[in-house]
Structure formats: structure tokens, C-alpha cells
PDB file of C-alpha atoms in Angstrom:
ATOM      1  CA  MET J   1       0.000   0.000   0.000  1.00  0.00           C
ATOM      2  CA  LYS J   2       1.285   3.468  -0.830  1.00  0.00           C
ATOM      3  CA  PRO J   3       1.648   5.804   2.148  1.00  0.00           C
ATOM      4  CA  GLU J   4      -1.084   8.389   2.691  1.00  0.00           C
ATOM      5  CA  LEU J   5      -0.271  12.088   2.761  1.00  0.00           C
ATOM      6  CA  ILE J   6      -1.515  13.753   5.939  1.00  0.00           C
ATOM      7  CA  ASP J   7      -2.102  17.474   5.576  1.00  0.00           C
ATOM      8  CA  ARG J   8      -1.292  19.192   8.842  1.00  0.00           C
ATOM      9  CA  SER J   9      -1.504  22.734   7.474  1.00  0.00           C
ATOM     10  CA  THR J  10      -4.859  23.367   9.173  1.00  0.00           C
ATOM     11  CA  HIS J  11      -3.334  22.332  12.514  1.00  0.00           C
ATOM     12  CA  LEU J  12      -0.260  24.545  12.284  1.00  0.00           C
ATOM     13  CA  SER J  13      -1.577  27.740  13.903  1.00  0.00           C
ATOM     14  CA  ARG J  14       2.017  28.518  14.889  1.00  0.00           C
ATOM     15  CA  SER J  15       5.390  28.000  13.209  1.00  0.00           C
ATOM     16  CA  PHE J  16       5.398  24.565  14.851  1.00  0.00           C
ATOM     17  CA  ASN J  17       3.125  22.551  17.119  1.00  0.00           C
ATOM     18  CA  ILE J  18       3.826  20.561  20.259  1.00  0.00           C
ATOM     19  CA  ASP J  19       1.168  18.317  21.792  1.00  0.00           C
ATOM     20  CA  GLU J  20       0.753  15.498  24.239  1.00  0.00           C
ATOM     21  CA  HIS J  21      -1.230  12.835  22.387  1.00  0.00           C
ATOM     22  CA  CYS J  22      -3.288  10.400  24.422  1.00  0.00           C
ATOM     23  CA  TYR J  23      -5.455   7.867  22.582  1.00  0.00           C
ATOM     24  CA  PRO J  24      -6.626   4.285  23.051  1.00  0.00           C
ATOM     25  CA  HIS J  25      -4.091   3.496  20.310  1.00  0.00           C
ATOM     26  CA  PHE J  26      -2.022   5.427  17.781  1.00  0.00           C
ATOM     27  CA  LEU J  27      -3.307   6.223  14.287  1.00  0.00           C
ATOM     28  CA  LYS J  28      -3.176   2.991  12.299  1.00  0.00           C
ATOM     29  CA  VAL J  29      -2.265   4.646   8.986  1.00  0.00           C
ATOM     30  CA  TRP J  30       0.915   4.263   6.897  1.00  0.00           C
ATOM     31  CA  HIS J  31       1.478   7.944   6.213  1.00  0.00           C
ATOM     32  CA  TYR J  32       3.880  10.813   5.600  1.00  0.00           C
ATOM     33  CA  HIS J  33       3.837  14.604   5.871  1.00  0.00           C
ATOM     34  CA  PRO J  34       6.130  17.494   4.907  1.00  0.00           C
ATOM     35  CA  GLU J  35       6.725  18.415   8.557  1.00  0.00           C
ATOM     36  CA  ILE J  36       9.606  16.947  10.575  1.00  0.00           C
ATOM     37  CA  GLU J  37       8.395  14.941  13.565  1.00  0.00           C
ATOM     38  CA  LEU J  38      10.041  14.520  16.957  1.00  0.00           C
ATOM     39  CA  ILE J  39       8.240  11.998  19.143  1.00  0.00           C
ATOM     40  CA  SER J  40       8.905  10.830  22.695  1.00  0.00           C
ATOM     41  CA  ILE J  41       6.869   7.758  23.611  1.00  0.00           C
ATOM     42  CA  VAL J  42       5.434   8.208  27.103  1.00  0.00           C
ATOM     43  CA  ASN J  43       3.308   5.115  27.502  1.00  0.00           C
ATOM     44  CA  SER J  44       2.765   2.688  24.653  1.00  0.00           C
ATOM     45  CA  SER J  45       4.251  -0.338  22.919  1.00  0.00           C
ATOM     46  CA  GLY J  46       4.102  -1.951  19.502  1.00  0.00           C
ATOM     47  CA  THR J  47       5.955  -1.954  16.207  1.00  0.00           C
ATOM     48  CA  LYS J  48       7.279   1.153  14.477  1.00  0.00           C
ATOM     49  CA  PHE J  49       7.661   1.354  10.706  1.00  0.00           C
ATOM     50  CA  ILE J  50      10.019   4.159   9.670  1.00  0.00           C
ATOM     51  CA  GLY J  51      10.570   3.798   5.933  1.00  0.00           C
ATOM     52  CA  ASP J  52      11.803   0.211   5.635  1.00  0.00           C
ATOM     53  CA  GLY J  53      13.076   0.197   9.222  1.00  0.00           C
ATOM     54  CA  ILE J  54      10.854  -2.064  11.313  1.00  0.00           C
ATOM     55  CA  LYS J  55      11.454  -2.358  15.068  1.00  0.00           C
ATOM     56  CA  LYS J  56       9.565  -2.624  18.324  1.00  0.00           C
ATOM     57  CA  PHE J  57       8.795   0.581  20.215  1.00  0.00           C
ATOM     58  CA  GLN J  58       8.239   1.059  23.921  1.00  0.00           C
ATOM     59  CA  PRO J  59       8.030   3.797  26.564  1.00  0.00           C
ATOM     60  CA  ASP J  60      10.899   6.300  26.508  1.00  0.00           C
ATOM     61  CA  ASP J  61      11.718   5.752  22.815  1.00  0.00           C
ATOM     62  CA  LEU J  62      12.815   9.002  21.147  1.00  0.00           C
ATOM     63  CA  ILE J  63      12.568   9.272  17.359  1.00  0.00           C
ATOM     64  CA  LEU J  64      13.221  12.080  14.867  1.00  0.00           C
ATOM     65  CA  ILE J  65      11.536  11.568  11.493  1.00  0.00           C
ATOM     66  CA  GLY J  66      12.448  13.760   8.532  1.00  0.00           C
ATOM     67  CA  GLU J  67      10.094  15.368   6.087  1.00  0.00           C
ATOM     68  CA  ASN J  68       8.061  13.056   3.825  1.00  0.00           C
ATOM     69  CA  VAL J  69       9.422   9.849   5.379  1.00  0.00           C
ATOM     70  CA  PRO J  70       6.545   7.318   5.505  1.00  0.00           C
ATOM     71  CA  HIS J  71       5.919   5.903   8.956  1.00  0.00           C
ATOM     72  CA  LEU J  72       3.439   4.055  11.132  1.00  0.00           C
ATOM     73  CA  TRP J  73       3.142   3.440  14.882  1.00  0.00           C
ATOM     74  CA  LEU J  74       1.294   0.128  15.202  1.00  0.00           C
ATOM     75  CA  ASN J  75       0.291  -0.723  18.747  1.00  0.00           C
ATOM     76  CA  ASP J  76       0.349  -4.267  20.074  1.00  0.00           C
ATOM     77  CA  PRO J  77      -2.886  -6.254  19.480  1.00  0.00           C
ATOM     78  CA  VAL J  78      -4.007  -5.841  23.090  1.00  0.00           C
ATOM     79  CA  TYR J  79      -4.551  -2.111  22.440  1.00  0.00           C
ATOM     80  CA  PHE J  80      -7.289  -2.926  19.911  1.00  0.00           C
ATOM     81  CA  GLN J  81      -9.320  -5.220  22.146  1.00  0.00           C
ATOM     82  CA  GLY J  82     -12.704  -3.800  23.014  1.00  0.00           C
ATOM     83  CA  SER J  83     -12.156  -4.197  26.742  1.00  0.00           C
ATOM     84  CA  SER J  84      -8.722  -2.560  26.697  1.00  0.00           C
ATOM     85  CA  GLU J  85      -8.167   0.366  29.053  1.00  0.00           C
ATOM     86  CA  LEU J  86      -4.628   0.972  27.811  1.00  0.00           C
ATOM     87  CA  GLU J  87      -3.485   4.381  26.593  1.00  0.00           C
ATOM     88  CA  ALA J  88      -1.088   5.287  23.807  1.00  0.00           C
ATOM     89  CA  LYS J  89       0.571   8.472  24.992  1.00  0.00           C
ATOM     90  CA  ALA J  90       3.369  10.489  23.405  1.00  0.00           C
ATOM     91  CA  LEU J  91       4.874  13.967  23.330  1.00  0.00           C
ATOM     92  CA  VAL J  92       5.059  15.088  19.697  1.00  0.00           C
ATOM     93  CA  ILE J  93       6.469  18.106  17.872  1.00  0.00           C
ATOM     94  CA  HIS J  94       5.733  18.767  14.199  1.00  0.00           C
ATOM     95  CA  PHE J  95       7.733  21.538  12.583  1.00  0.00           C
ATOM     96  CA  ASP J  96       8.533  22.746   9.100  1.00  0.00           C
ATOM     97  CA  ARG J  97      12.224  22.735   8.224  1.00  0.00           C
ATOM     98  CA  ASN J  98      12.001  26.488   7.575  1.00  0.00           C
ATOM     99  CA  PHE J  99      10.027  27.322  10.736  1.00  0.00           C
ATOM    100  CA  ALA J 100      12.711  29.846  11.759  1.00  0.00           C
ATOM    101  CA  GLY J 101      13.174  31.239   8.239  1.00  0.00           C
ATOM    102  CA  ALA J 102      14.260  29.859   4.886  1.00  0.00           C
ATOM    103  CA  ASP J 103      17.975  30.446   5.506  1.00  0.00           C
ATOM    104  CA  PHE J 104      18.137  29.952   9.271  1.00  0.00           C
ATOM    105  CA  PHE J 105      19.691  26.478   9.207  1.00  0.00           C
ATOM    106  CA  GLN J 106      22.050  27.538   6.427  1.00  0.00           C
ATOM    107  CA  MET J 107      23.958  29.855   8.731  1.00  0.00           C
ATOM    108  CA  PRO J 108      27.453  28.587   9.651  1.00  0.00           C
ATOM    109  CA  GLU J 109      26.452  28.606  13.327  1.00  0.00           C
ATOM    110  CA  MET J 110      23.578  26.220  12.561  1.00  0.00           C
ATOM    111  CA  ARG J 111      25.657  23.692  10.607  1.00  0.00           C
ATOM    112  CA  ALA J 112      25.320  20.961  13.246  1.00  0.00           C
ATOM    113  CA  LEU J 113      21.542  21.389  13.392  1.00  0.00           C
ATOM    114  CA  ASN J 114      21.301  21.337   9.609  1.00  0.00           C
ATOM    115  CA  ASP J 115      23.279  18.092   9.525  1.00  0.00           C
ATOM    116  CA  LEU J 116      20.870  16.634  12.107  1.00  0.00           C
ATOM    117  CA  LEU J 117      17.856  17.477   9.947  1.00  0.00           C
ATOM    118  CA  ASN J 118      19.581  15.935   6.917  1.00  0.00           C
ATOM    119  CA  ARG J 119      20.199  12.735   8.879  1.00  0.00           C
ATOM    120  CA  ALA J 120      16.574  12.728  10.016  1.00  0.00           C
ATOM    121  CA  ARG J 121      15.546  11.941   6.449  1.00  0.00           C
ATOM    122  CA  HIS J 122      16.544   8.369   7.261  1.00  0.00           C
ATOM    123  CA  GLY J 123      14.721   8.398  10.612  1.00  0.00           C
ATOM    124  CA  ILE J 124      16.815   8.591  13.784  1.00  0.00           C
ATOM    125  CA  GLU J 125      16.321   6.672  17.015  1.00  0.00           C
ATOM    126  CA  PHE J 126      18.216   8.111  19.986  1.00  0.00           C
ATOM    127  CA  HIS J 127      19.660   6.109  22.863  1.00  0.00           C
ATOM    128  CA  GLY J 128      21.150   6.820  26.252  1.00  0.00           C
ATOM    129  CA  GLU J 129      20.509   9.488  28.861  1.00  0.00           C
ATOM    130  CA  ILE J 130      19.453  12.110  26.325  1.00  0.00           C
ATOM    131  CA  LYS J 131      16.027  10.465  25.990  1.00  0.00           C
ATOM    132  CA  ALA J 132      14.980  11.426  29.522  1.00  0.00           C
ATOM    133  CA  GLU J 133      16.427  14.926  29.161  1.00  0.00           C
ATOM    134  CA  ILE J 134      14.534  15.595  25.924  1.00  0.00           C
ATOM    135  CA  LYS J 135      11.287  14.241  27.381  1.00  0.00           C
ATOM    136  CA  ARG J 136      11.681  16.622  30.343  1.00  0.00           C
ATOM    137  CA  ARG J 137      12.253  19.569  28.019  1.00  0.00           C
ATOM    138  CA  LEU J 138       9.263  18.680  25.849  1.00  0.00           C
ATOM    139  CA  ARG J 139       7.018  18.629  28.919  1.00  0.00           C
ATOM    140  CA  GLU J 140       8.315  22.058  29.918  1.00  0.00           C
ATOM    141  CA  MET J 141       7.625  23.382  26.408  1.00  0.00           C
ATOM    142  CA  LEU J 142       3.918  22.595  26.827  1.00  0.00           C
ATOM    143  CA  GLN J 143       3.742  25.358  29.473  1.00  0.00           C
ATOM    144  CA  MET J 144       5.839  27.959  27.634  1.00  0.00           C
ATOM    145  CA  ASP J 145       4.735  30.980  25.658  1.00  0.00           C
ATOM    146  CA  ASP J 146       5.385  31.129  21.903  1.00  0.00           C
ATOM    147  CA  PHE J 147       8.762  32.874  22.078  1.00  0.00           C
ATOM    148  CA  GLU J 148      10.093  30.526  24.745  1.00  0.00           C
ATOM    149  CA  ARG J 149       8.966  27.501  22.726  1.00  0.00           C
ATOM    150  CA  VAL J 150      10.910  28.598  19.660  1.00  0.00           C
ATOM    151  CA  MET J 151      14.096  29.009  21.691  1.00  0.00           C
ATOM    152  CA  ALA J 152      13.458  25.718  23.498  1.00  0.00           C
ATOM    153  CA  LEU J 153      13.027  23.810  20.228  1.00  0.00           C
ATOM    154  CA  ILE J 154      16.323  25.159  18.903  1.00  0.00           C
ATOM    155  CA  ASN J 155      18.023  24.062  22.123  1.00  0.00           C
ATOM    156  CA  VAL J 156      16.436  20.598  21.867  1.00  0.00           C
ATOM    157  CA  LEU J 157      17.761  20.255  18.317  1.00  0.00           C
ATOM    158  CA  LYS J 158      21.172  21.437  19.512  1.00  0.00           C
ATOM    159  CA  LEU J 159      21.271  18.679  22.134  1.00  0.00           C
ATOM    160  CA  LEU J 160      20.197  16.041  19.615  1.00  0.00           C
ATOM    161  CA  SER J 161      22.777  17.203  17.085  1.00  0.00           C
ATOM    162  CA  ALA J 162      25.584  16.726  19.612  1.00  0.00           C
ATOM    163  CA  THR J 163      24.859  13.163  20.725  1.00  0.00           C
ATOM    164  CA  GLU J 164      26.537  10.187  19.104  1.00  0.00           C
ATOM    165  CA  GLU J 165      24.114   7.693  20.675  1.00  0.00           C
ATOM    166  CA  TYR J 166      21.732   7.169  17.790  1.00  0.00           C
ATOM    167  CA  GLU J 167      20.976   4.882  14.857  1.00  0.00           C
ATOM    168  CA  LYS J 168      19.445   5.494  11.465  1.00  0.00           C
ATOM    169  CA  LEU J 169      16.301   3.485  10.819  1.00  0.00           C
ATOM    170  CA  CYS J 170      15.546   3.839   7.112  1.00  0.00           C
ATOM    171  CA  SER J 171      17.845   2.658   4.332  1.00  0.00           C
ATOM    172  CA  PRO J 172      18.613   5.125   1.519  1.00  0.00           C
ATOM    173  CA  GLY J 173      17.177   2.827  -1.111  1.00  0.00           C
ATOM    174  CA  PHE J 174      13.694   2.814   0.400  1.00  0.00           C
ATOM    175  CA  ILE J 175      12.830   6.276  -0.817  1.00  0.00           C
ATOM    176  CA  ASN J 176      14.970   5.851  -3.920  1.00  0.00           C
ATOM    177  CA  ALA J 177      16.859   9.053  -3.376  1.00  0.00           C
ATOM    178  CA  PHE J 178      20.070  10.121  -1.697  1.00  0.00           C
ATOM    179  CA  GLN J 179      20.068  13.334   0.277  1.00  0.00           C
ATOM    180  CA  LYS J 180      22.888  15.732  -0.460  1.00  0.00           C
ATOM    181  CA  GLY J 181      24.842  17.806   1.981  1.00  0.00           C
ATOM    182  CA  GLU J 182      26.421  15.308   4.364  1.00  0.00           C
ATOM    183  CA  ASN J 183      29.576  14.974   2.266  1.00  0.00           C
ATOM    184  CA  LYS J 184      29.862  17.253  -0.742  1.00  0.00           C
ATOM    185  CA  ARG J 185      32.754  15.293  -2.216  1.00  0.00           C
ATOM    186  CA  MET J 186      30.453  12.300  -2.508  1.00  0.00           C
ATOM    187  CA  ASP J 187      27.402  14.047  -3.996  1.00  0.00           C
ATOM    188  CA  ASN J 188      28.232  12.914  -7.538  1.00  0.00           C
ATOM    189  CA  VAL J 189      28.758   9.367  -6.291  1.00  0.00           C
ATOM    190  CA  TYR J 190      25.353   9.265  -4.603  1.00  0.00           C
ATOM    191  CA  GLU J 191      23.698  10.738  -7.662  1.00  0.00           C
ATOM    192  CA  TYR J 192      25.406   8.153  -9.872  1.00  0.00           C
ATOM    193  CA  ILE J 193      24.208   5.285  -7.680  1.00  0.00           C
ATOM    194  CA  VAL J 194      20.611   6.495  -7.506  1.00  0.00           C
ATOM    195  CA  ASN J 195      20.536   6.886 -11.291  1.00  0.00           C
ATOM    196  CA  ASN J 196      22.214   3.551 -12.042  1.00  0.00           C
ATOM    197  CA  PHE J 197      21.411   1.115  -9.210  1.00  0.00           C
ATOM    198  CA  LYS J 198      19.096  -0.864 -11.486  1.00  0.00           C
ATOM    199  CA  ASP J 199      22.014  -1.524 -13.848  1.00  0.00           C
ATOM    200  CA  GLU J 200      25.597  -2.710 -13.495  1.00  0.00           C
ATOM    201  CA  ILE J 201      27.546  -0.260 -11.315  1.00  0.00           C
ATOM    202  CA  SER J 202      30.957   0.687 -12.666  1.00  0.00           C
ATOM    203  CA  LEU J 203      33.596   1.121  -9.964  1.00  0.00           C
ATOM    204  CA  ASN J 204      35.856   2.862 -12.492  1.00  0.00           C
ATOM    205  CA  GLU J 205      33.199   5.474 -13.234  1.00  0.00           C
ATOM    206  CA  ILE J 206      32.351   6.003  -9.567  1.00  0.00           C
ATOM    207  CA  ALA J 207      36.006   6.434  -8.565  1.00  0.00           C
ATOM    208  CA  GLY J 208      36.496   8.811 -11.468  1.00  0.00           C
ATOM    209  CA  LEU J 209      33.741  11.063 -10.116  1.00  0.00           C
ATOM    210  CA  THR J 210      35.944  11.753  -7.079  1.00  0.00           C
ATOM    211  CA  ASN J 211      39.223  11.955  -9.041  1.00  0.00           C
ATOM    212  CA  MET J 212      40.558   8.899  -7.198  1.00  0.00           C
ATOM    213  CA  ASN J 213      41.813   5.567  -8.363  1.00  0.00           C
ATOM    214  CA  LYS J 214      39.750   2.500  -7.451  1.00  0.00           C
ATOM    215  CA  SER J 215      41.803   1.455  -4.437  1.00  0.00           C
ATOM    216  CA  SER J 216      41.877   4.939  -2.926  1.00  0.00           C
ATOM    217  CA  PHE J 217      38.168   5.421  -3.478  1.00  0.00           C
ATOM    218  CA  CYS J 218      37.259   2.087  -1.862  1.00  0.00           C
ATOM    219  CA  ARG J 219      39.323   2.938   1.221  1.00  0.00           C
ATOM    220  CA  TYR J 220      37.774   6.403   1.374  1.00  0.00           C
ATOM    221  CA  PHE J 221      34.243   5.055   0.982  1.00  0.00           C
ATOM    222  CA  ARG J 222      34.759   2.451   3.693  1.00  0.00           C
ATOM    223  CA  LYS J 223      36.136   5.093   6.052  1.00  0.00           C
ATOM    224  CA  ILE J 224      33.029   7.264   5.565  1.00  0.00           C
ATOM    225  CA  HIS J 225      30.372   4.543   5.723  1.00  0.00           C
ATOM    226  CA  ASN J 226      32.085   1.784   7.687  1.00  0.00           C
ATOM    227  CA  LYS J 227      31.101  -0.677   4.963  1.00  0.00           C
ATOM    228  CA  THR J 228      32.164  -1.598   1.450  1.00  0.00           C
ATOM    229  CA  LEU J 229      30.710   0.005  -1.645  1.00  0.00           C
ATOM    230  CA  THR J 230      29.276  -3.374  -2.684  1.00  0.00           C
ATOM    231  CA  LEU J 231      27.393  -3.765   0.602  1.00  0.00           C
ATOM    232  CA  TYR J 232      26.185  -0.170   0.413  1.00  0.00           C
ATOM    233  CA  ILE J 233      24.760  -0.708  -3.076  1.00  0.00           C
ATOM    234  CA  ASN J 234      23.151  -3.999  -2.040  1.00  0.00           C
ATOM    235  CA  GLU J 235      21.546  -2.290   0.959  1.00  0.00           C
ATOM    236  CA  PHE J 236      20.264   0.432  -1.348  1.00  0.00           C
ATOM    237  CA  ARG J 237      18.780  -2.146  -3.721  1.00  0.00           C
ATOM    238  CA  VAL J 238      17.233  -4.157  -0.889  1.00  0.00           C
ATOM    239  CA  GLY J 239      15.769  -0.999   0.637  1.00  0.00           C
ATOM    240  CA  TYR J 240      14.165  -0.164  -2.692  1.00  0.00           C
ATOM    241  CA  ALA J 241      12.894  -3.738  -2.935  1.00  0.00           C
ATOM    242  CA  CYS J 242      11.288  -3.359   0.508  1.00  0.00           C
ATOM    243  CA  LYS J 243       9.423  -0.309  -0.749  1.00  0.00           C
ATOM    244  CA  LEU J 244       8.121  -2.255  -3.754  1.00  0.00           C
ATOM    245  CA  LEU J 245       7.152  -5.248  -1.607  1.00  0.00           C
ATOM    246  CA  LEU J 246       5.113  -3.043   0.720  1.00  0.00           C
ATOM    247  CA  GLU J 247       3.348  -1.380  -2.216  1.00  0.00           C
ATOM    248  CA  GLU J 248       2.300  -4.823  -3.569  1.00  0.00           C
ATOM    249  CA  GLN J 249       2.204  -3.705  -7.217  1.00  0.00           C
ATOM    250  CA  LEU J 250       4.795  -6.180  -8.577  1.00  0.00           C
ATOM    251  CA  ASN J 251       5.537  -9.844  -7.953  1.00  0.00           C
ATOM    252  CA  ILE J 252       8.793 -10.910  -6.314  1.00  0.00           C
ATOM    253  CA  SER J 253      10.513 -11.815  -9.600  1.00  0.00           C
ATOM    254  CA  GLU J 254       9.679  -8.426 -11.074  1.00  0.00           C
ATOM    255  CA  ILE J 255      10.900  -6.682  -7.912  1.00  0.00           C
ATOM    256  CA  CYS J 256      14.184  -8.601  -8.106  1.00  0.00           C
ATOM    257  CA  PHE J 257      15.086  -7.126 -11.487  1.00  0.00           C
ATOM    258  CA  GLU J 258      13.468  -3.744 -10.824  1.00  0.00           C
ATOM    259  CA  SER J 259      15.785  -3.383  -7.826  1.00  0.00           C
ATOM    260  CA  GLY J 260      18.961  -4.067  -9.801  1.00  0.00           C
ATOM    261  CA  PHE J 261      19.575  -7.744  -9.045  1.00  0.00           C
ATOM    262  CA  LYS J 262      20.386 -10.024 -11.961  1.00  0.00           C
ATOM    263  CA  ASN J 263      18.990 -13.303 -10.638  1.00  0.00           C
ATOM    264  CA  ILE J 264      16.496 -14.490  -8.049  1.00  0.00           C
ATOM    265  CA  SER J 265      18.929 -16.587  -6.013  1.00  0.00           C
ATOM    266  CA  ASN J 266      21.282 -13.667  -5.391  1.00  0.00           C
ATOM    267  CA  PHE J 267      18.322 -11.386  -4.662  1.00  0.00           C
ATOM    268  CA  ASN J 268      16.940 -13.807  -2.073  1.00  0.00           C
ATOM    269  CA  ARG J 269      20.368 -14.288  -0.489  1.00  0.00           C
ATOM    270  CA  GLN J 270      21.189 -10.582  -0.240  1.00  0.00           C
ATOM    271  CA  PHE J 271      17.692  -9.684   0.954  1.00  0.00           C
ATOM    272  CA  LYS J 272      17.798 -12.219   3.782  1.00  0.00           C
ATOM    273  CA  GLU J 273      21.323 -11.244   4.844  1.00  0.00           C
ATOM    274  CA  ILE J 274      20.289  -7.591   5.121  1.00  0.00           C
ATOM    275  CA  THR J 275      16.741  -7.861   6.523  1.00  0.00           C
ATOM    276  CA  GLY J 276      16.810 -11.253   8.217  1.00  0.00           C
ATOM    277  CA  LEU J 277      13.823 -12.408   6.154  1.00  0.00           C
ATOM    278  CA  SER J 278      13.245 -13.758   2.676  1.00  0.00           C
ATOM    279  CA  PRO J 279      11.383 -11.388   0.322  1.00  0.00           C
ATOM    280  CA  ARG J 280       8.318 -13.637   0.497  1.00  0.00           C
ATOM    281  CA  ASN J 281       8.286 -13.709   4.305  1.00  0.00           C
ATOM    282  CA  TYR J 282       8.962  -9.967   4.482  1.00  0.00           C
ATOM    283  CA  LYS J 283       5.936  -9.292   2.286  1.00  0.00           C
ATOM    284  CA  LYS J 284       3.794 -11.777   4.193  1.00  0.00           C
ATOM    285  CA  LYS J 285       4.753 -10.295   7.568  1.00  0.00           C
ATOM    286  CA  TYR J 286       4.596  -6.586   6.834  1.00  0.00           C
ATOM    287  CA  ALA J 287       2.652  -5.731   3.665  1.00  0.00           C
ATOM    288  CA  THR J 288      -0.667  -6.878   5.127  1.00  0.00           C
ATOM    289  CA  ILE J 289      -0.029  -4.824   8.297  1.00  0.00           C
ATOM    290  CA  ILE J 290       0.683  -1.598   6.448  1.00  0.00           C
TER     291      ILE J 290
END
């Protein structure tokens, strides 16, 4: 199923909104929106779908989701029982990337915050002590006036930009686009991969885009991404395959070739190594849920 666009424009009476949501269960809709979302789970459990990243969620989880990244918070089955008295509660901020002005995050002083928002396009889950600190600050923001909230949000983003205790949840291939800005030297490489991942990838051409020889480029790429170029491309292709599997428009054989794999056996092997499931089991487990 394709994700549903949720229009929050009628809810944005300010430059950004912060709310404490409390429902019997979270909205059971695979959706996206142009606003960036910061969510601190207060009391709830289930499975979170952030792009093609699928993990359990629980109280105290802290997630930053970039603009237009499809996502779903699916509560455990007990939340949907008629006799359930459980609550799904979360502190949530929705804000436009340009809430402080079109060029605000382009200032040199805001470089770290801009990098954070770029990383959020893959979905970020934070770990460690920062989760409790951010939850405390979000609660305080509920009682602030408009000016104080703007300053508080910038400070929250500053804290998040400084921590190294996080993981990205969504693979680049899921949305079939690389985001520029994290490493300008590699922009041409990312653009080449996104335009050619369905075909044979030429290491010579990729290395040439950075004016390096093949050996130097491979070392440089591994230093940046902590993985080989081959694994990176396979993860991109598998991420794109996950997107197609969830949309249920093509059969598995068609998805194999549409994602850049040349034969089914290699597709199945790479898919299972990266996701832990075969394509068929992935589709069976998740497509019907979304």
C-alpha cells in the first residue's frame, strides 16, 4: 500500500506545534507529511515502521523523522481489544524545516543542526541518557509561551545534534533518493548510484567522479560509511525492494530485477542477509499490516 499524505496545514496555527497525544491506540495509517516529527513515547508499545526500518517501540523511545518519510506506529494487538483500558501516549512536535526562516539552518552557526535534519531523512532513534532529558524539556515546552517555545526547540535540536548515541532506521534505497549535503565530495557518487542502481555499477566510473583511483576510493568510501561500496549498493537495492514489496504492485521476480539484481537466487540471499527475512516472508509479515 502506498503511504497516505496527511495534511497538517490546518493544525499549524504557529510555526510549529507541540502536543501530548493520548489515545486508546495510535493512528493505524501508513502515512507521511512534509513536517519533521520529533516523538517521545510516554506510555505505549508496539511496532514502528520508519521507511523500511521495522522495530519494536516502547516507553521512553525518542525518534526524529524527517520530512516526507513514511511511517506508522502500530500498537500491540491488546490495544485494539474492546475491553482494553490501555493508553497510547506520546509527546510530539511537528515543525517545518524552515520554521525559523528559509535560511536559518544555512547559517554557519547552525551547521550541526542542519546536519541533524539531513540525517533525520533516514529516521533517527536516539539512545542513552538524552532520551529522559529531551522528554523533560518537551514537557516544559507545553507550558511555555510562543517565544520561549521557539528558543526551546532550537536548544532541543542542539542537544540532539551533539549526541553520538543514535541509529538510522531507514535505508537510503527505500525512498529511492540520496540526500545531499552530508559529504559534498560524494554528492556525484550518490547521484550516480541512484541513477544507475538498477544496472551494473561501474567502480571505475564512480572512482572517477571523485578523481581517485579505485583502491583509494574504496578505502575512502569504507572510512566514511564503515562498509564496502558493494554492501552499500546492495543495501540500497534491498531498501528499494522493501518499498516495492510493501506497495504490492509487482511480484517478487519483477521486484528482483526492478531493484537491480540479476537473478532471483542472489536477490533472495542478499535480501535475507540484510533484513533477516526472505522477500516472500517480508511481504507476508509486513505488507498486510501496512
